[in-house]
PDB file of C-alpha atoms and ligand atoms in Angstrom:
ATOM      1  CA  MET A   1     -80.866-108.712  54.103  1.00 86.00           C
ATOM      2  CA  PRO A   2     -78.253-106.935  56.187  1.00 94.00           C
ATOM      3  CA  GLU A   3     -79.210-106.627  59.838  1.00 97.00           C
ATOM      4  CA  LEU A   4     -77.683-104.755  62.755  1.00 98.00           C
ATOM      5  CA  PRO A   5     -74.265-106.515  62.697  1.00 97.00           C
ATOM      6  CA  GLU A   6     -73.833-106.090  58.955  1.00 97.00           C
ATOM      7  CA  VAL A   7     -74.726-102.393  58.936  1.00 97.00           C
ATOM      8  CA  GLU A   8     -72.603-101.843  62.051  1.00 98.00           C
ATOM      9  CA  THR A   9     -69.673-103.451  60.218  1.00 97.00           C
ATOM     10  CA  ILE A  10     -70.180-101.208  57.193  1.00 97.00           C
ATOM     11  CA  ALA A  11     -70.236 -98.155  59.481  1.00 98.00           C
ATOM     12  CA  ARG A  12     -67.090 -99.212  61.341  1.00 98.00           C
ATOM     13  CA  GLU A  13     -65.184 -99.888  58.143  1.00 97.00           C
ATOM     14  CA  LEU A  14     -66.295 -96.677  56.413  1.00 97.00           C
ATOM     15  CA  ARG A  15     -65.570 -94.465  59.418  1.00 98.00           C
ATOM     16  CA  PRO A  16     -61.772 -94.264  59.085  1.00 97.00           C
ATOM     17  CA  LEU A  17     -62.105 -93.898  55.310  1.00 97.00           C
ATOM     18  CA  LEU A  18     -64.645 -91.083  55.332  1.00 98.00           C
ATOM     19  CA  VAL A  19     -64.291 -89.016  58.497  1.00 98.00           C
ATOM     20  CA  GLY A  20     -62.472 -85.783  57.727  1.00 98.00           C
ATOM     21  CA  ARG A  21     -63.079 -86.053  54.002  1.00 98.00           C
ATOM     22  CA  THR A  22     -65.366 -83.655  52.143  1.00 98.00           C
ATOM     23  CA  ILE A  23     -67.997 -84.621  49.585  1.00 98.00           C
ATOM     24  CA  ALA A  24     -67.213 -82.647  46.433  1.00 98.00           C
ATOM     25  CA  SER A  25     -70.112 -83.841  44.303  1.00 98.00           C
ATOM     26  CA  PHE A  26     -72.745 -86.526  43.900  1.00 98.00           C
ATOM     27  CA  ARG A  27     -74.085 -88.266  40.824  1.00 97.00           C
ATOM     28  CA  THR A  28     -76.637 -91.021  40.343  1.00 97.00           C
ATOM     29  CA  ASP A  29     -78.261 -93.000  37.554  1.00 97.00           C
ATOM     30  CA  TRP A  30     -81.072 -94.146  39.859  1.00 97.00           C
ATOM     31  CA  PRO A  31     -82.601 -90.976  41.356  1.00 97.00           C
ATOM     32  CA  ARG A  32     -85.639 -92.915  42.587  1.00 97.00           C
ATOM     33  CA  ALA A  33     -83.489 -94.153  45.445  1.00 97.00           C
ATOM     34  CA  ILE A  34     -83.368 -90.670  46.916  1.00 97.00           C
ATOM     35  CA  ARG A  35     -86.095 -90.335  49.494  1.00 95.00           C
ATOM     36  CA  TYR A  36     -85.437 -86.778  50.527  1.00 95.00           C
ATOM     37  CA  PRO A  37     -85.074 -84.059  49.319  1.00 96.00           C
ATOM     38  CA  SER A  38     -85.522 -84.078  45.511  1.00 96.00           C
ATOM     39  CA  PRO A  39     -82.573 -85.622  43.646  1.00 97.00           C
ATOM     40  CA  ASP A  40     -81.365 -82.223  42.369  1.00 97.00           C
ATOM     41  CA  GLU A  41     -81.609 -80.681  45.799  1.00 97.00           C
ATOM     42  CA  PHE A  42     -79.897 -83.678  47.344  1.00 97.00           C
ATOM     43  CA  ALA A  43     -76.909 -83.260  45.011  1.00 98.00           C
ATOM     44  CA  ALA A  44     -76.777 -79.490  45.509  1.00 98.00           C
ATOM     45  CA  ARG A  45     -77.059 -79.637  49.275  1.00 97.00           C
ATOM     46  CA  ILE A  46     -74.580 -82.426  49.901  1.00 98.00           C
ATOM     47  CA  ALA A  47     -71.709 -80.863  47.932  1.00 98.00           C
ATOM     48  CA  GLY A  48     -69.086 -79.245  50.124  1.00 98.00           C
ATOM     49  CA  ARG A  49     -70.025 -81.072  53.319  1.00 98.00           C
ATOM     50  CA  GLU A  50     -67.395 -82.717  55.461  1.00 98.00           C
ATOM     51  CA  VAL A  51     -68.056 -86.155  56.937  1.00 98.00           C
ATOM     52  CA  LEU A  52     -67.853 -85.787  60.728  1.00 98.00           C
ATOM     53  CA  ASP A  53     -68.863 -89.311  61.749  1.00 98.00           C
ATOM     54  CA  VAL A  54     -70.222 -92.583  60.384  1.00 98.00           C
ATOM     55  CA  ASP A  55     -72.635 -94.453  62.609  1.00 98.00           C
ATOM     56  CA  ARG A  56     -75.657 -96.758  62.552  1.00 98.00           C
ATOM     57  CA  ARG A  57     -79.258 -96.622  63.740  1.00 97.00           C
ATOM     58  CA  ALA A  58     -81.373 -99.777  63.306  1.00 97.00           C
ATOM     59  CA  LYS A  59     -80.451-101.039  59.808  1.00 96.00           C
ATOM     60  CA  TRP A  60     -79.486 -97.585  58.504  1.00 97.00           C
ATOM     61  CA  LEU A  61     -76.090 -96.004  58.036  1.00 98.00           C
ATOM     62  CA  VAL A  62     -76.089 -92.541  59.499  1.00 98.00           C
ATOM     63  CA  MET A  63     -73.323 -90.161  58.436  1.00 98.00           C
ATOM     64  CA  SER A  64     -73.078 -86.880  60.272  1.00 98.00           C
ATOM     65  CA  LEU A  65     -72.042 -84.052  57.956  1.00 98.00           C
ATOM     66  CA  SER A  66     -70.973 -80.477  58.529  1.00 98.00           C
ATOM     67  CA  GLY A  67     -73.756 -77.902  58.589  1.00 96.00           C
ATOM     68  CA  GLU A  68     -76.040 -80.133  60.721  1.00 95.00           C
ATOM     69  CA  GLY A  69     -76.555 -82.458  57.764  1.00 97.00           C
ATOM     70  CA  VAL A  70     -77.169 -86.186  58.072  1.00 97.00           C
ATOM     71  CA  LEU A  71     -76.788 -88.601  55.177  1.00 98.00           C
ATOM     72  CA  ALA A  72     -78.893 -91.685  55.922  1.00 97.00           C
ATOM     73  CA  VAL A  73     -78.422 -94.782  53.769  1.00 98.00           C
ATOM     74  CA  GLN A  74     -80.642 -97.836  53.915  1.00 96.00           C
ATOM     75  CA  VAL A  75     -78.708-100.660  52.250  1.00 94.00           C
ATOM     76  CA  LYS A  76     -81.718-103.008  52.071  1.00 92.00           C
ATOM     77  CA  MET A  77     -81.181-106.307  50.234  1.00 89.00           C
ATOM     78  CA  THR A  78     -78.204-105.734  47.965  1.00 92.00           C
ATOM     79  CA  GLY A  79     -76.642-102.354  48.781  1.00 91.00           C
ATOM     80  CA  GLN A  80     -72.845-102.359  49.026  1.00 94.00           C
ATOM     81  CA  LEU A  81     -70.661 -99.372  49.875  1.00 96.00           C
ATOM     82  CA  PHE A  82     -67.029 -98.978  48.869  1.00 95.00           C
ATOM     83  CA  VAL A  83     -64.427 -96.242  49.016  1.00 96.00           C
ATOM     84  CA  VAL A  84     -62.190 -96.540  45.969  1.00 95.00           C
ATOM     85  CA  LEU A  85     -59.815 -94.655  43.714  1.00 94.00           C
ATOM     86  CA  PRO A  86     -61.650 -92.978  40.825  1.00 92.00           C
ATOM     87  CA  ASP A  87     -60.004 -95.243  38.255  1.00 93.00           C
ATOM     88  CA  ALA A  88     -61.330 -98.408  39.973  1.00 93.00           C
ATOM     89  CA  PRO A  89     -63.551-100.283  37.497  1.00 92.00           C
ATOM     90  CA  VAL A  90     -67.247 -99.366  37.582  1.00 88.00           C
ATOM     91  CA  ASP A  91     -69.852-102.005  36.810  1.00 91.00           C
ATOM     92  CA  LYS A  92     -73.446-101.373  35.818  1.00 96.00           C
ATOM     93  CA  HIS A  93     -74.667-101.969  39.371  1.00 96.00           C
ATOM     94  CA  VAL A  94     -72.894 -98.916  40.807  1.00 96.00           C
ATOM     95  CA  HIS A  95     -75.751 -96.409  40.942  1.00 97.00           C
ATOM     96  CA  HIS A  96     -74.577 -93.660  43.273  1.00 97.00           C
ATOM     97  CA  VAL A  97     -71.159 -91.999  43.424  1.00 97.00           C
ATOM     98  CA  PHE A  98     -69.974 -89.422  45.949  1.00 98.00           C
ATOM     99  CA  GLU A  99     -66.774 -87.789  44.745  1.00 98.00           C
ATOM    100  CA  LEU A 100     -64.594 -86.836  47.662  1.00 97.00           C
ATOM    101  CA  SER A 101     -62.441 -83.723  47.589  1.00 94.00           C
ATOM    102  CA  ASP A 102     -59.163 -85.649  47.638  1.00 93.00           C
ATOM    103  CA  GLY A 103     -60.129 -87.692  44.577  1.00 94.00           C
ATOM    104  CA  LEU A 104     -61.437 -90.852  46.244  1.00 97.00           C
ATOM    105  CA  GLU A 105     -65.002 -91.997  45.601  1.00 97.00           C
ATOM    106  CA  LEU A 106     -67.661 -93.459  47.865  1.00 97.00           C
ATOM    107  CA  ARG A 107     -69.705 -95.747  45.635  1.00 97.00           C
ATOM    108  CA  ILE A 108     -72.973 -97.509  46.296  1.00 97.00           C
ATOM    109  CA  ARG A 109     -73.499-100.663  44.315  1.00 95.00           C
ATOM    110  CA  ASP A 110     -76.997-102.109  44.443  1.00 94.00           C
ATOM    111  CA  THR A 111     -78.004-104.890  42.065  1.00 93.00           C
ATOM    112  CA  ARG A 112     -81.690-104.887  43.017  1.00 94.00           C
ATOM    113  CA  LYS A 113     -81.919-101.144  43.615  1.00 95.00           C
ATOM    114  CA  PHE A 114     -83.985-101.361  46.819  1.00 95.00           C
ATOM    115  CA  GLY A 115     -81.518 -99.185  48.766  1.00 95.00           C
ATOM    116  CA  ARG A 116     -82.539 -95.675  49.781  1.00 97.00           C
ATOM    117  CA  LEU A 117     -80.702 -92.420  50.581  1.00 97.00           C
ATOM    118  CA  GLY A 118     -81.757 -89.216  52.240  1.00 97.00           C
ATOM    119  CA  LEU A 119     -80.167 -85.978  53.359  1.00 97.00           C
ATOM    120  CA  TYR A 120     -81.714 -84.842  56.601  1.00 97.00           C
ATOM    121  CA  ARG A 121     -81.038 -82.213  59.215  1.00 95.00           C
ATOM    122  CA  ARG A 122     -80.326 -82.244  62.915  1.00 95.00           C
ATOM    123  CA  ASP A 123     -82.122 -79.883  65.232  1.00 92.00           C
ATOM    124  CA  GLU A 124     -80.377 -77.959  68.037  1.00 91.00           C
ATOM    125  CA  ALA A 125     -80.837 -80.910  70.409  1.00 91.00           C
ATOM    126  CA  GLY A 126     -79.122 -83.277  67.956  1.00 90.00           C
ATOM    127  CA  ALA A 127     -82.237 -85.176  66.886  1.00 93.00           C
ATOM    128  CA  ILE A 128     -82.403 -86.175  63.208  1.00 95.00           C
ATOM    129  CA  LEU A 129     -85.529 -84.685  61.680  1.00 95.00           C
ATOM    130  CA  GLY A 130     -87.478 -86.631  59.065  1.00 92.00           C
ATOM    131  CA  SER A 131     -88.567 -85.261  55.710  1.00 86.00           C
ATOM    132  CA  ASP A 132     -91.436 -83.151  57.059  1.00 78.00           C
ATOM    133  CA  GLU A 133     -89.125 -81.857  59.819  1.00 78.00           C
ATOM    134  CA  ALA A 134     -92.021 -82.295  62.235  1.00 81.00           C
ATOM    135  CA  ARG A 135     -90.877 -85.589  63.695  1.00 90.00           C
ATOM    136  CA  GLU A 136     -87.709 -87.558  64.134  1.00 94.00           C
ATOM    137  CA  LEU A 137     -86.523 -89.770  61.307  1.00 95.00           C
ATOM    138  CA  PHE A 138     -86.284 -92.777  63.616  1.00 95.00           C
ATOM    139  CA  ALA A 139     -89.301 -91.953  65.768  1.00 94.00           C
ATOM    140  CA  GLU A 140     -91.046 -95.256  65.140  1.00 95.00           C
ATOM    141  CA  PHE A 141     -88.024 -97.466  65.847  1.00 97.00           C
ATOM    142  CA  GLY A 142     -87.609 -99.403  69.061  1.00 97.00           C
ATOM    143  CA  PRO A 143     -84.495 -99.375  71.259  1.00 97.00           C
ATOM    144  CA  GLU A 144     -81.078-100.559  70.133  1.00 98.00           C
ATOM    145  CA  PRO A 145     -80.452-103.997  71.693  1.00 98.00           C
ATOM    146  CA  LEU A 146     -76.733-103.284  72.169  1.00 98.00           C
ATOM    147  CA  ASP A 147     -77.180 -99.858  73.690  1.00 97.00           C
ATOM    148  CA  PRO A 148     -75.629-100.013  77.199  1.00 96.00           C
ATOM    149  CA  SER A 149     -78.729 -98.257  78.533  1.00 96.00           C
ATOM    150  CA  PHE A 150     -81.003-101.062  77.227  1.00 98.00           C
ATOM    151  CA  THR A 151     -81.330-103.283  80.279  1.00 98.00           C
ATOM    152  CA  LEU A 152     -82.929-106.637  81.001  1.00 98.00           C
ATOM    153  CA  ARG A 153     -85.571-104.718  82.888  1.00 98.00           C
ATOM    154  CA  ASP A 154     -86.386-102.666  79.747  1.00 97.00           C
ATOM    155  CA  PHE A 155     -86.560-105.840  77.661  1.00 97.00           C
ATOM    156  CA  ARG A 156     -88.922-107.468  80.163  1.00 97.00           C
ATOM    157  CA  ARG A 157     -91.176-104.446  80.198  1.00 96.00           C
ATOM    158  CA  LEU A 158     -91.359-104.434  76.379  1.00 95.00           C
ATOM    159  CA  LEU A 159     -92.026-108.177  76.184  1.00 96.00           C
ATOM    160  CA  ARG A 160     -94.740-108.144  78.788  1.00 95.00           C
ATOM    161  CA  ALA A 161     -96.550-105.320  77.029  1.00 94.00           C
ATOM    162  CA  ARG A 162     -96.831-107.331  73.828  1.00 92.00           C
ATOM    163  CA  ARG A 163     -98.996-110.047  72.478  1.00 87.00           C
ATOM    164  CA  GLY A 164     -97.733-111.982  69.521  1.00 91.00           C
ATOM    165  CA  ARG A 165     -95.114-114.622  68.908  1.00 94.00           C
ATOM    166  CA  LEU A 166     -91.448-114.154  69.552  1.00 97.00           C
ATOM    167  CA  LYS A 167     -90.149-114.583  66.025  1.00 96.00           C
ATOM    168  CA  THR A 168     -92.521-111.965  64.653  1.00 96.00           C
ATOM    169  CA  LEU A 169     -91.897-109.644  67.572  1.00 97.00           C
ATOM    170  CA  LEU A 170     -88.101-109.764  67.421  1.00 97.00           C
ATOM    171  CA  MET A 171     -88.209-108.802  63.744  1.00 96.00           C
ATOM    172  CA  ASN A 172     -90.601-105.920  64.373  1.00 97.00           C
ATOM    173  CA  GLN A 173     -88.470-102.761  64.167  1.00 97.00           C
ATOM    174  CA  GLU A 174     -90.862-100.862  66.411  1.00 97.00           C
ATOM    175  CA  PHE A 175     -90.231-103.427  69.136  1.00 97.00           C
ATOM    176  CA  LEU A 176     -86.451-103.641  68.808  1.00 97.00           C
ATOM    177  CA  ALA A 177     -84.257-102.024  66.162  1.00 98.00           C
ATOM    178  CA  GLY A 178     -81.921-103.903  63.863  1.00 97.00           C
ATOM    179  CA  VAL A 179     -82.854-107.568  64.354  1.00 98.00           C
ATOM    180  CA  GLY A 180     -83.957-109.497  61.269  1.00 96.00           C
ATOM    181  CA  ASN A 181     -84.481-113.075  60.206  1.00 96.00           C
ATOM    182  CA  ILE A 182     -81.000-114.495  60.779  1.00 97.00           C
ATOM    183  CA  TYR A 183     -80.321-113.153  64.242  1.00 98.00           C
ATOM    184  CA  ALA A 184     -83.883-113.682  65.479  1.00 98.00           C
ATOM    185  CA  ASP A 185     -83.525-117.407  64.700  1.00 98.00           C
ATOM    186  CA  GLU A 186     -80.033-117.574  66.199  1.00 98.00           C
ATOM    187  CA  ALA A 187     -81.021-115.749  69.397  1.00 98.00           C
ATOM    188  CA  LEU A 188     -84.102-117.930  69.924  1.00 98.00           C
ATOM    189  CA  TRP A 189     -82.024-121.075  69.446  1.00 98.00           C
ATOM    190  CA  ARG A 190     -79.372-119.884  71.907  1.00 98.00           C
ATOM    191  CA  ALA A 191     -82.055-118.970  74.425  1.00 98.00           C
ATOM    192  CA  ARG A 192     -83.779-122.335  73.884  1.00 98.00           C
ATOM    193  CA  VAL A 193     -87.187-120.803  73.270  1.00 97.00           C
ATOM    194  CA  HIS A 194     -89.548-121.676  70.459  1.00 97.00           C
ATOM    195  CA  PRO A 195     -90.098-119.071  67.705  1.00 97.00           C
ATOM    196  CA  LEU A 196     -93.881-119.438  68.057  1.00 96.00           C
ATOM    197  CA  GLN A 197     -93.858-118.997  71.821  1.00 95.00           C
ATOM    198  CA  SER A 198     -95.959-116.014  72.893  1.00 94.00           C
ATOM    199  CA  ALA A 199     -93.938-113.113  74.311  1.00 94.00           C
ATOM    200  CA  ALA A 200     -96.197-112.658  77.281  1.00 88.00           C
ATOM    201  CA  GLY A 201     -95.914-116.362  78.148  1.00 89.00           C
ATOM    202  CA  LEU A 202     -92.152-116.387  78.782  1.00 95.00           C
ATOM    203  CA  ARG A 203     -90.878-117.278  82.231  1.00 95.00           C
ATOM    204  CA  PRO A 204     -88.469-114.777  83.837  1.00 97.00           C
ATOM    205  CA  ASP A 205     -85.488-117.107  83.270  1.00 97.00           C
ATOM    206  CA  GLN A 206     -86.427-117.381  79.587  1.00 97.00           C
ATOM    207  CA  GLU A 207     -86.673-113.609  79.306  1.00 98.00           C
ATOM    208  CA  ARG A 208     -83.180-113.327  80.723  1.00 98.00           C
ATOM    209  CA  ARG A 209     -81.801-116.017  78.407  1.00 98.00           C
ATOM    210  CA  LEU A 210     -83.322-114.328  75.378  1.00 98.00           C
ATOM    211  CA  TYR A 211     -81.950-110.936  76.388  1.00 98.00           C
ATOM    212  CA  ASP A 212     -78.459-112.382  76.868  1.00 98.00           C
ATOM    213  CA  ALA A 213     -78.681-114.478  73.690  1.00 98.00           C
ATOM    214  CA  LEU A 214     -79.674-111.516  71.539  1.00 98.00           C
ATOM    215  CA  ARG A 215     -76.796-109.404  72.751  1.00 98.00           C
ATOM    216  CA  GLU A 216     -74.309-112.263  72.503  1.00 98.00           C
ATOM    217  CA  VAL A 217     -75.227-113.231  68.975  1.00 98.00           C
ATOM    218  CA  LEU A 218     -75.263-109.635  67.734  1.00 98.00           C
ATOM    219  CA  ASN A 219     -71.884-108.922  69.346  1.00 98.00           C
ATOM    220  CA  GLU A 220     -70.385-112.106  67.960  1.00 98.00           C
ATOM    221  CA  ALA A 221     -71.710-111.286  64.488  1.00 98.00           C
ATOM    222  CA  ILE A 222     -70.183-107.796  64.644  1.00 98.00           C
ATOM    223  CA  ALA A 223     -66.854-109.302  65.734  1.00 98.00           C
ATOM    224  CA  ARG A 224     -67.054-111.617  62.699  1.00 97.00           C
ATOM    225  CA  ARG A 225     -68.016-108.694  60.405  1.00 96.00           C
ATOM    226  CA  GLY A 226     -71.518-109.975  59.640  1.00 96.00           C
ATOM    227  CA  SER A 227     -73.023-112.876  57.704  1.00 95.00           C
ATOM    228  CA  SER A 228     -72.420-112.931  53.947  1.00 93.00           C
ATOM    229  CA  VAL A 229     -75.320-115.273  53.204  1.00 88.00           C
ATOM    230  CA  ASP A 230     -76.725-113.281  50.271  1.00 81.00           C
ATOM    231  CA  ASP A 231     -75.272-110.174  48.672  1.00 84.00           C
ATOM    232  CA  TYR A 232     -73.936-108.582  51.807  1.00 90.00           C
ATOM    233  CA  ARG A 233     -70.343-107.379  51.509  1.00 90.00           C
ATOM    234  CA  ALA A 234     -68.601-105.088  53.953  1.00 92.00           C
ATOM    235  CA  PRO A 235     -66.404-102.366  52.438  1.00 92.00           C
ATOM    236  CA  SER A 236     -63.424-104.678  52.958  1.00 90.00           C
ATOM    237  CA  GLY A 237     -65.113-107.857  51.713  1.00 91.00           C
ATOM    238  CA  ARG A 238     -67.137-110.819  52.924  1.00 94.00           C
ATOM    239  CA  GLY A 239     -68.084-111.343  56.543  1.00 95.00           C
ATOM    240  CA  GLU A 240     -67.372-114.574  58.459  1.00 95.00           C
ATOM    241  CA  MET A 241     -70.448-115.082  60.622  1.00 96.00           C
ATOM    242  CA  GLN A 242     -72.196-117.271  58.024  1.00 96.00           C
ATOM    243  CA  ASN A 243     -69.689-119.987  58.991  1.00 96.00           C
ATOM    244  CA  PHE A 244     -70.711-119.807  62.643  1.00 97.00           C
ATOM    245  CA  LEU A 245     -74.501-119.801  62.442  1.00 98.00           C
ATOM    246  CA  ASN A 246     -75.985-122.588  64.552  1.00 98.00           C
ATOM    247  CA  ILE A 247     -79.503-122.827  63.200  1.00 98.00           C
ATOM    248  CA  TYR A 248     -80.286-120.285  60.460  1.00 97.00           C
ATOM    249  CA  GLY A 249     -80.324-121.837  56.991  1.00 96.00           C
ATOM    250  CA  ARG A 250     -79.400-125.293  58.334  1.00 97.00           C
ATOM    251  CA  THR A 251     -82.666-127.116  57.597  1.00 97.00           C
ATOM    252  CA  GLY A 252     -82.190-130.878  58.011  1.00 98.00           C
ATOM    253  CA  LYS A 253     -78.678-130.538  59.420  1.00 98.00           C
ATOM    254  CA  PRO A 254     -77.999-131.587  63.008  1.00 98.00           C
ATOM    255  CA  CYS A 255     -78.634-129.130  65.808  1.00 98.00           C
ATOM    256  CA  PRO A 256     -75.166-128.351  67.250  1.00 98.00           C
ATOM    257  CA  ARG A 257     -76.530-128.881  70.774  1.00 97.00           C
ATOM    258  CA  CYS A 258     -78.551-132.097  70.547  1.00 98.00           C
ATOM    259  CA  GLY A 259     -77.879-133.528  67.079  1.00 98.00           C
ATOM    260  CA  ARG A 260     -81.516-133.632  65.985  1.00 98.00           C
ATOM    261  CA  ALA A 261     -82.428-132.311  62.541  1.00 98.00           C
ATOM    262  CA  THR A 262     -83.039-128.575  62.229  1.00 98.00           C
ATOM    263  CA  ARG A 263     -86.657-127.808  61.359  1.00 97.00           C
ATOM    264  CA  ARG A 264     -87.948-125.073  59.106  1.00 97.00           C
ATOM    265  CA  ILE A 265     -91.343-123.428  59.238  1.00 96.00           C
ATOM    266  CA  VAL A 266     -92.687-120.243  57.670  1.00 94.00           C
ATOM    267  CA  VAL A 267     -93.704-117.441  60.011  1.00 92.00           C
ATOM    268  CA  ASN A 268     -95.043-114.241  58.419  1.00 88.00           C
ATOM    269  CA  ALA A 269     -93.675-115.351  55.061  1.00 90.00           C
ATOM    270  CA  ARG A 270     -90.167-115.715  56.485  1.00 92.00           C
ATOM    271  CA  SER A 271     -88.200-118.932  56.843  1.00 95.00           C
ATOM    272  CA  THR A 272     -87.808-119.801  60.487  1.00 97.00           C
ATOM    273  CA  HIS A 273     -85.282-122.378  61.669  1.00 98.00           C
ATOM    274  CA  PHE A 274     -85.358-124.082  65.044  1.00 98.00           C
ATOM    275  CA  CYS A 275     -84.721-127.306  66.935  1.00 98.00           C
ATOM    276  CA  SER A 276     -87.932-128.943  68.072  1.00 95.00           C
ATOM    277  CA  TRP A 277     -86.067-130.678  70.908  1.00 97.00           C
ATOM    278  CA  CYS A 278     -84.090-127.748  72.326  1.00 97.00           C
ATOM    279  CA  GLN A 279     -86.833-125.192  71.709  1.00 97.00           C
ATOM    280  CA  ARG A 280     -90.002-126.634  73.217  1.00 94.00           C
ATOM    281  CA  LEU A 281     -93.345-124.958  72.977  1.00 92.00           C
ATOM    282  CA  PRO A 282     -95.272-125.117  76.258  1.00 87.00           C
ATOM    283  CA  ARG A 283     -98.158-127.582  76.032  1.00 84.00           C
ATOM    284  CA  GLY A 284    -100.739-124.828  76.526  1.00 82.00           C
ATOM    285  CA  GLU A 285     -99.452-122.871  73.528  1.00 84.00           C
ATOM    286  CA  ARG A 286     -99.257-125.633  70.957  1.00 83.00           C
ATOM    287  CA  GLN A 287    -102.714-125.376  69.471  1.00 79.00           C
ATOM    288  CA  ALA A 288    -102.668-121.605  69.206  1.00 77.00           C
ATOM    289  CA  ALA A 289     -99.225-121.700  67.606  1.00 77.00           C
ATOM    290  CA  VAL A 290    -100.274-124.256  65.015  1.00 75.00           C
ATOM    291  CA  ARG A 291    -103.345-122.201  64.204  1.00 75.00           C
ATOM    292  CA  ALA A 292    -101.221-119.041  63.794  1.00 70.00           C
ATOM    293  CA  THR A 293     -98.842-120.799  61.403  1.00 69.00           C
ATOM    294  CA  LEU A 294    -101.691-122.182  59.310  1.00 65.00           C
ATOM    295  CA  GLU A 295    -103.347-118.782  59.094  1.00 63.00           C
ATOM    296  CA  ALA A 296    -100.091-117.189  58.041  1.00 57.00           C
ATOM    297  CA  ALA A 297     -99.610-119.825  55.346  1.00 57.00           C
ATOM    298  CA  ARG A 298    -103.019-119.153  53.818  1.00 55.00           C
TER     299      ARG A 298
HETATM  300 ZN1   ZN B   1     -81.314-129.232  69.521  1.00 58.84          ZN
END
């Protein structure tokens, strides 16, 4: 599933193609994907709006439109966005089409149809209001790990306020926005901390390593245009980061640092990859960690 680097790549590649263009009309054969407002209202309200910017929040694409509108797109597992000429071939997995005023089309292809769209509104202060307009759309999301204002001190404060194990915590969008299975595993490996280590039990040097590792791996993945491990495609094609992953999906293959075989366990129903030599669990945490894994497996 696309994470922060993949959605960031989609946003960066769509930006020059969409900014300044106007949405002439919208059509869909899968109206259930529209979260807000109703599908008819969505189509009526989006027509005539100019795209002012294309950005990202957490794992969502956020397009600012004229008239204080915001088109939010959650690509989920298999969503792919392309800007094409109208005569480009359409396959049965293209479910949403935005016709642009100069004839181009923004298409969303989504084989499993888990993607979601919504047309929201900004208030005077610039906040994106959710469907009930009473609270912000992204109110429950944690900070952006690459935001320049997100400091090591902030990360420490968040970690120390939490119970729970690092792998689970890093993937929790209320804790930190945008990190999923791939980059949680990669960051933990780089930081040399065990995925089942408790957040509150980290030493200060480990907290710093994890903070640096997260930002490094996310930045590297953006530079490589994301990991095309499943269905993820950027508007201009496959990413490259899948060729540079050190631990994710490498079960049984040698750890690039020590050569020992990569291990795989299941944490909260998600595959978790780590090196049992480079990522040691403190002696005092072993029993509790084993118990947590067994409970999760039940
Ligand atoms: Zn190792």
